[in-house]
Amino acid sequence: MSATLERAGLHVESVGAGPPLVLLHGWAMHSGLFGPLLPGLADRFRVHAVDLPGHGRSQAAAPDTLDGYVDAVARSIGAREALTVLGWSFGGQVALRWASREGDRVTRLVLVCTSPRFVAAPDWPHAMAAATLARFGDDLVSDWRQTLLRFLTLQVQGSDEGRRALAHLRRQLFARGDPKRSSIAAALRVLAATDLRAEVRSVTAPALAIAGERDTLAPAAAGAWLARAMPDARFARIDGAAHAPFLSHRAAFDRALAGFLHDAG
């Protein structure tokens, strides 16, 4: 059973039957990216694939805080039942904040190529330099389309199966229309300002951090740190993968995810 709804200004595609599983995509993308995962997940779950505010087909404006994203997603899901939430990249930061705020609702957490902080600091080397991210923001103004296409290339850089993943990313980038430039710029500012390290230890839900061995945007060391910091978490590194292992290394990704969902279920 499938349904497509507009809830609280967000575009939500729901498929399958079973306990609810929410999928949150990364910056400048949309939930259509998760298409290859849906058939397998829908066998066990009622999957809700959400377009974040200001992304994809969602009409809601992009918030200027991470809590604004959490509020919008929480309203779009509605019912107060226990949820498994899977977030990729920036979507993982939304999922982390949601779990730290509503631990009684987010009862299982999957963080895919996510970092508590995407910008490097003296005490946080597992990230890109602040100047690099700032240049990225400037490039969005001067040539947003080429900047986004270059960002896709960075997501698969170093992956030994990157060509297939890059082809899917390119097909999906504009599949729901041109990304809203003001919205993705606002989301980039939120991403640049977010640091979740202090609150990670309060996330008590069983969690899985999946990282790509060759990820340069959210290095595997960041995922390993998350798994150590959370009270009930495990870590899975996908060898040969970069920032999109669910596209480039499906078999290894599916094994890690299925094992966690089975054990934590």
mmCIF file of C-alpha atoms in Angstrom, residues 18-230:
data_model
loop_
_atom_site.group_PDB
_atom_site.id
_atom_site.type_symbol
_atom_site.label_atom_id
_atom_site.label_comp_id
_atom_site.label_asym_id
_atom_site.label_seq_id
_atom_site.Cartn_x
_atom_site.Cartn_y
_atom_site.Cartn_z
ATOM 1 C CA GLY A 18 4.413 -2.504 9.560
ATOM 2 C CA PRO A 19 6.039 -0.298 12.192
ATOM 3 C CA PRO A 20 6.914 3.190 10.937
ATOM 4 C CA LEU A 21 10.325 4.001 9.464
ATOM 5 C CA VAL A 22 11.102 7.616 8.524
ATOM 6 C CA LEU A 23 13.731 8.399 5.859
ATOM 7 C CA LEU A 24 15.434 11.816 5.849
ATOM 8 C CA HIS A 25 17.631 12.802 2.898
ATOM 9 C CA GLY A 26 20.680 15.042 2.739
ATOM 10 C CA TRP A 27 21.298 18.650 1.824
ATOM 11 C CA ALA A 28 20.018 19.888 -1.579
ATOM 12 C CA MET A 29 18.481 16.501 -2.421
ATOM 13 C CA HIS A 30 15.033 14.949 -1.897
ATOM 14 C CA SER A 31 13.544 11.675 -0.721
ATOM 15 C CA GLY A 32 13.366 10.214 -4.239
ATOM 16 C CA LEU A 33 17.022 9.398 -3.745
ATOM 17 C CA PHE A 34 15.956 6.533 -1.464
ATOM 18 C CA GLY A 35 13.970 4.836 -4.232
ATOM 19 C CA PRO A 36 16.278 1.801 -4.519
ATOM 20 C CA LEU A 37 15.845 1.060 -0.796
ATOM 21 C CA LEU A 38 12.055 1.169 -0.662
ATOM 22 C CA PRO A 39 11.095 -2.296 -1.980
ATOM 23 C CA GLY A 40 13.186 -4.117 0.609
ATOM 24 C CA LEU A 41 12.208 -1.876 3.510
ATOM 25 C CA ALA A 42 8.498 -1.866 2.639
ATOM 26 C CA ASP A 43 8.367 -5.608 3.253
ATOM 27 C CA ARG A 44 8.809 -4.971 6.972
ATOM 28 C CA PHE A 45 7.937 -1.328 7.599
ATOM 29 C CA ARG A 46 5.524 1.440 6.801
ATOM 30 C CA VAL A 47 8.157 3.666 5.218
ATOM 31 C CA HIS A 48 7.682 7.443 5.208
ATOM 32 C CA ALA A 49 10.114 9.164 2.818
ATOM 33 C CA VAL A 50 10.042 12.879 3.595
ATOM 34 C CA ASP A 51 11.176 15.836 1.497
ATOM 35 C CA LEU A 52 12.749 18.219 4.014
ATOM 36 C CA PRO A 53 11.458 21.816 4.152
ATOM 37 C CA GLY A 54 12.589 23.794 1.135
ATOM 38 C CA HIS A 55 13.636 20.631 -0.713
ATOM 39 C CA GLY A 56 12.049 18.493 -3.411
ATOM 40 C CA ARG A 57 8.277 18.881 -3.601
ATOM 41 C CA SER A 58 7.842 20.289 -0.094
ATOM 42 C CA GLN A 59 6.221 23.715 -0.073
ATOM 43 C CA ALA A 60 7.300 24.686 3.441
ATOM 44 C CA ALA A 61 10.112 27.219 3.521
ATOM 45 C CA ALA A 62 13.527 26.165 4.758
ATOM 46 C CA PRO A 63 13.871 27.024 8.471
ATOM 47 C CA ASP A 64 16.846 28.929 9.825
ATOM 48 C CA THR A 65 17.503 26.483 12.683
ATOM 49 C CA LEU A 66 17.954 22.733 12.986
ATOM 50 C CA ASP A 67 15.030 22.629 15.407
ATOM 51 C CA GLY A 68 12.867 24.117 12.680
ATOM 52 C CA TYR A 69 13.593 21.089 10.495
ATOM 53 C CA VAL A 70 12.798 18.734 13.366
ATOM 54 C CA ASP A 71 9.524 20.529 14.093
ATOM 55 C CA ALA A 72 8.436 20.350 10.456
ATOM 56 C CA VAL A 73 9.277 16.668 10.048
ATOM 57 C CA ALA A 74 7.638 15.725 13.349
ATOM 58 C CA ARG A 75 4.424 17.498 12.327
ATOM 59 C CA SER A 76 4.435 15.789 8.937
ATOM 60 C CA ILE A 77 4.563 12.316 10.500
ATOM 61 C CA GLY A 78 1.707 13.075 12.863
ATOM 62 C CA ALA A 79 0.867 10.083 15.063
ATOM 63 C CA ARG A 80 2.796 9.803 18.320
ATOM 64 C CA GLU A 81 3.843 6.182 17.793
ATOM 65 C CA ALA A 82 7.397 4.943 18.247
ATOM 66 C CA LEU A 83 9.558 5.551 15.177
ATOM 67 C CA THR A 84 12.691 4.242 13.566
ATOM 68 C CA VAL A 85 14.405 7.184 11.863
ATOM 69 C CA LEU A 86 17.101 6.858 9.196
ATOM 70 C CA GLY A 87 18.917 10.035 8.250
ATOM 71 C CA TRP A 88 21.594 10.492 5.619
ATOM 72 C CA SER A 89 24.181 13.276 5.913
ATOM 73 C CA PHE A 90 22.345 16.495 6.898
ATOM 74 C CA GLY A 91 19.215 14.387 7.356
ATOM 75 C CA GLY A 92 21.161 12.485 9.992
ATOM 76 C CA GLN A 93 21.709 15.697 11.931
ATOM 77 C CA VAL A 94 17.962 16.325 11.826
ATOM 78 C CA ALA A 95 17.413 12.762 13.065
ATOM 79 C CA LEU A 96 19.970 13.168 15.865
ATOM 80 C CA ARG A 97 18.402 16.375 17.152
ATOM 81 C CA TRP A 98 14.945 14.756 16.952
ATOM 82 C CA ALA A 99 16.154 11.760 18.962
ATOM 83 C CA SER A 100 17.763 13.990 21.593
ATOM 84 C CA ARG A 101 14.537 15.991 21.938
ATOM 85 C CA GLU A 102 12.003 13.165 21.733
ATOM 86 C CA GLY A 103 13.633 9.966 22.906
ATOM 87 C CA ASP A 104 10.234 8.470 23.669
ATOM 88 C CA ARG A 105 9.250 8.857 20.013
ATOM 89 C CA VAL A 106 12.502 8.152 18.124
ATOM 90 C CA THR A 107 13.197 4.714 19.537
ATOM 91 C CA ARG A 108 15.716 3.506 16.911
ATOM 92 C CA LEU A 109 18.160 5.591 14.960
ATOM 93 C CA VAL A 110 20.210 4.960 11.810
ATOM 94 C CA LEU A 111 22.792 7.595 10.886
ATOM 95 C CA VAL A 112 24.242 7.221 7.397
ATOM 96 C CA CYS A 113 27.400 9.197 6.622
ATOM 97 C CA THR A 114 26.470 11.684 9.317
ATOM 98 C CA SER A 115 28.647 13.868 11.494
ATOM 99 C CA PRO A 116 27.729 15.771 14.645
ATOM 100 C CA ARG A 117 29.650 18.664 13.099
ATOM 101 C CA PHE A 118 30.438 19.074 9.391
ATOM 102 C CA VAL A 119 32.930 21.925 9.902
ATOM 103 C CA ALA A 120 36.421 21.341 11.281
ATOM 104 C CA ALA A 121 37.569 22.918 14.544
ATOM 105 C CA PRO A 122 40.737 22.664 16.642
ATOM 106 C CA ASP A 123 39.072 19.914 18.678
ATOM 107 C CA TRP A 124 37.252 18.338 15.710
ATOM 108 C CA PRO A 125 39.452 17.326 12.758
ATOM 109 C CA HIS A 126 36.906 14.912 11.217
ATOM 110 C CA ALA A 127 35.325 17.472 8.865
ATOM 111 C CA MET A 128 35.890 19.941 6.045
ATOM 112 C CA ALA A 129 37.614 23.264 6.635
ATOM 113 C CA ALA A 130 35.358 26.223 7.384
ATOM 114 C CA ALA A 131 36.861 28.115 4.442
ATOM 115 C CA THR A 132 35.941 25.271 2.095
ATOM 116 C CA LEU A 133 32.313 25.364 3.185
ATOM 117 C CA ALA A 134 32.251 29.156 2.928
ATOM 118 C CA ARG A 135 33.536 28.996 -0.656
ATOM 119 C CA PHE A 136 30.835 26.472 -1.404
ATOM 120 C CA GLY A 137 28.223 28.952 -0.207
ATOM 121 C CA ASP A 138 29.736 31.688 -2.369
ATOM 122 C CA ASP A 139 29.736 29.390 -5.392
ATOM 123 C CA LEU A 140 26.020 28.737 -4.915
ATOM 124 C CA VAL A 141 25.462 32.421 -5.594
ATOM 125 C CA SER A 142 27.703 32.631 -8.659
ATOM 126 C CA ASP A 143 26.767 29.317 -10.351
ATOM 127 C CA TRP A 144 24.405 27.201 -8.296
ATOM 128 C CA ARG A 145 23.831 24.478 -10.887
ATOM 129 C CA GLN A 146 27.509 23.702 -11.442
ATOM 130 C CA THR A 147 28.131 23.924 -7.711
ATOM 131 C CA LEU A 148 25.520 21.264 -7.002
ATOM 132 C CA LEU A 149 26.831 19.015 -9.762
ATOM 133 C CA ARG A 150 30.315 19.366 -8.306
ATOM 134 C CA PHE A 151 28.904 18.489 -4.887
ATOM 135 C CA LEU A 152 27.556 15.229 -6.305
ATOM 136 C CA THR A 153 31.029 14.361 -7.538
ATOM 137 C CA LEU A 154 32.438 14.998 -4.063
ATOM 138 C CA GLN A 155 29.904 12.570 -2.627
ATOM 139 C CA VAL A 156 31.361 9.655 -4.590
ATOM 140 C CA GLN A 157 34.992 10.795 -4.665
ATOM 141 C CA GLY A 158 37.269 7.852 -3.917
ATOM 142 C CA SER A 159 34.503 5.248 -4.062
ATOM 143 C CA ASP A 160 35.413 2.099 -5.949
ATOM 144 C CA GLU A 161 31.807 1.943 -7.233
ATOM 145 C CA GLY A 162 31.301 5.664 -7.610
ATOM 146 C CA ARG A 163 30.218 5.786 -11.243
ATOM 147 C CA ARG A 164 26.927 3.981 -10.602
ATOM 148 C CA ALA A 165 26.151 6.086 -7.549
ATOM 149 C CA LEU A 166 26.987 9.321 -9.366
ATOM 150 C CA ALA A 167 24.664 8.431 -12.231
ATOM 151 C CA HIS A 168 21.780 7.931 -9.788
ATOM 152 C CA LEU A 169 22.572 11.155 -7.930
ATOM 153 C CA ARG A 170 22.624 13.135 -11.176
ATOM 154 C CA ARG A 171 19.312 11.653 -12.311
ATOM 155 C CA GLN A 172 17.693 12.544 -9.014
ATOM 156 C CA LEU A 173 19.118 16.025 -8.418
ATOM 157 C CA PHE A 174 16.644 17.803 -10.703
ATOM 158 C CA ALA A 175 13.977 15.069 -10.805
ATOM 159 C CA ARG A 176 11.642 17.129 -8.618
ATOM 160 C CA GLY A 177 12.426 20.447 -10.240
ATOM 161 C CA ASP A 178 15.314 22.794 -9.695
ATOM 162 C CA PRO A 179 16.353 22.960 -6.044
ATOM 163 C CA LYS A 180 15.135 26.173 -4.431
ATOM 164 C CA ARG A 181 18.278 28.276 -4.279
ATOM 165 C CA SER A 182 17.264 30.348 -1.266
ATOM 166 C CA SER A 183 16.259 27.188 0.585
ATOM 167 C CA ILE A 184 19.443 25.260 -0.042
ATOM 168 C CA ALA A 185 21.486 28.322 0.907
ATOM 169 C CA ALA A 186 19.522 28.563 4.168
ATOM 170 C CA ALA A 187 20.008 24.854 4.819
ATOM 171 C CA LEU A 188 23.742 25.193 4.194
ATOM 172 C CA ARG A 189 23.912 27.926 6.835
ATOM 173 C CA VAL A 190 22.168 25.636 9.325
ATOM 174 C CA LEU A 191 24.521 22.786 8.484
ATOM 175 C CA ALA A 192 27.554 25.052 8.909
ATOM 176 C CA ALA A 193 26.357 26.248 12.326
ATOM 177 C CA THR A 194 25.365 22.867 13.768
ATOM 178 C CA ASP A 195 27.437 21.118 16.426
ATOM 179 C CA LEU A 196 25.688 18.205 18.143
ATOM 180 C CA ARG A 197 28.619 16.782 20.069
ATOM 181 C CA ALA A 198 27.372 17.966 23.452
ATOM 182 C CA GLU A 199 23.962 16.320 23.110
ATOM 183 C CA VAL A 200 24.889 13.030 21.460
ATOM 184 C CA ARG A 201 25.370 11.279 24.807
ATOM 185 C CA SER A 202 21.749 12.006 25.701
ATOM 186 C CA VAL A 203 20.500 9.900 22.772
ATOM 187 C CA THR A 204 19.609 6.613 24.443
ATOM 188 C CA ALA A 205 17.835 4.925 21.526
ATOM 189 C CA PRO A 206 19.595 1.946 19.944
ATOM 190 C CA ALA A 207 21.570 3.446 17.083
ATOM 191 C CA LEU A 208 23.622 2.428 14.083
ATOM 192 C CA ALA A 209 26.209 4.731 12.524
ATOM 193 C CA ILE A 210 27.100 3.687 8.968
ATOM 194 C CA ALA A 211 30.121 5.314 7.345
ATOM 195 C CA GLY A 212 31.893 5.067 4.037
ATOM 196 C CA GLU A 213 35.566 4.196 4.361
ATOM 197 C CA ARG A 214 36.511 6.847 1.774
ATOM 198 C CA ASP A 215 33.988 9.547 2.645
ATOM 199 C CA THR A 216 35.579 13.009 2.563
ATOM 200 C CA LEU A 217 32.428 14.944 3.568
ATOM 201 C CA ALA A 218 31.619 12.971 6.726
ATOM 202 C CA PRO A 219 34.781 10.946 7.373
ATOM 203 C CA ALA A 220 34.445 7.483 8.835
ATOM 204 C CA ALA A 221 36.146 8.756 11.990
ATOM 205 C CA ALA A 222 33.110 10.973 12.614
ATOM 206 C CA GLY A 223 30.772 7.987 12.416
ATOM 207 C CA ALA A 224 33.014 5.978 14.716
ATOM 208 C CA TRP A 225 32.992 8.870 17.190
ATOM 209 C CA LEU A 226 29.192 8.937 17.143
ATOM 210 C CA ALA A 227 29.002 5.219 17.856
ATOM 211 C CA ARG A 228 31.376 5.574 20.813
ATOM 212 C CA ALA A 229 29.587 8.613 22.200
ATOM 213 C CA MET A 230 26.041 7.244 22.170
#
